[in-house]
CSV table of C-alpha atoms in Angstrom, one decimal:
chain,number,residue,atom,x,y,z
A,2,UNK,CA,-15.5,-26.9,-7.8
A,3,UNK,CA,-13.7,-27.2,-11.5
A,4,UNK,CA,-11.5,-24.7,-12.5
A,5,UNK,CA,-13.0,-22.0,-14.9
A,6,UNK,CA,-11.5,-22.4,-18.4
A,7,UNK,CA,-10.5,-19.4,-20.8
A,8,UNK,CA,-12.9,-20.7,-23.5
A,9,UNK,CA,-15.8,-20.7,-20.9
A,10,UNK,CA,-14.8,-17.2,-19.8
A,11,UNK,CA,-14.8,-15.8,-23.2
A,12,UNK,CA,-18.4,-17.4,-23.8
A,13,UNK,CA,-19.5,-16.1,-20.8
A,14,UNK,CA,-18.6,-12.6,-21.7
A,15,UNK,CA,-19.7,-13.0,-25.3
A,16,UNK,CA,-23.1,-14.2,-23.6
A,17,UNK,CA,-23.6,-11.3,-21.3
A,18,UNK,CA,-22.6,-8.3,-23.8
A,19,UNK,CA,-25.1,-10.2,-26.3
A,20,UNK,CA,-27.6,-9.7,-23.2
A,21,UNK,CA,-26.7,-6.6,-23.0
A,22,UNK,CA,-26.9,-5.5,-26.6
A,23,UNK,CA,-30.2,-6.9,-26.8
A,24,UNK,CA,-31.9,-5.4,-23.9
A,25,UNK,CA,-30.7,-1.6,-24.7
A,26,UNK,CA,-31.9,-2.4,-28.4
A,27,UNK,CA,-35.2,-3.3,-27.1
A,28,UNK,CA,-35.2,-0.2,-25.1
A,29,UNK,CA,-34.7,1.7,-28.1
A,30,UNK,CA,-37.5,0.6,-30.2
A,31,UNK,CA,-40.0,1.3,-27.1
């Protein structure tokens, strides 16, 4: 297995709240 690297970390995060962002906006507009 590779080590996990601080930059991949952060783009995971950044990927997951934008997920998460855009599925409660698209709850909104229903």
């Amino acid at each position: 297995m590779t080590a996990i690297s601080p930059l991949s970390i952060k783009e995971f995060t950044r990927e997951s709240i934008k997920c998460l962002l855009g599925s409660q906006s698209r709850r909104n507009q229903l």
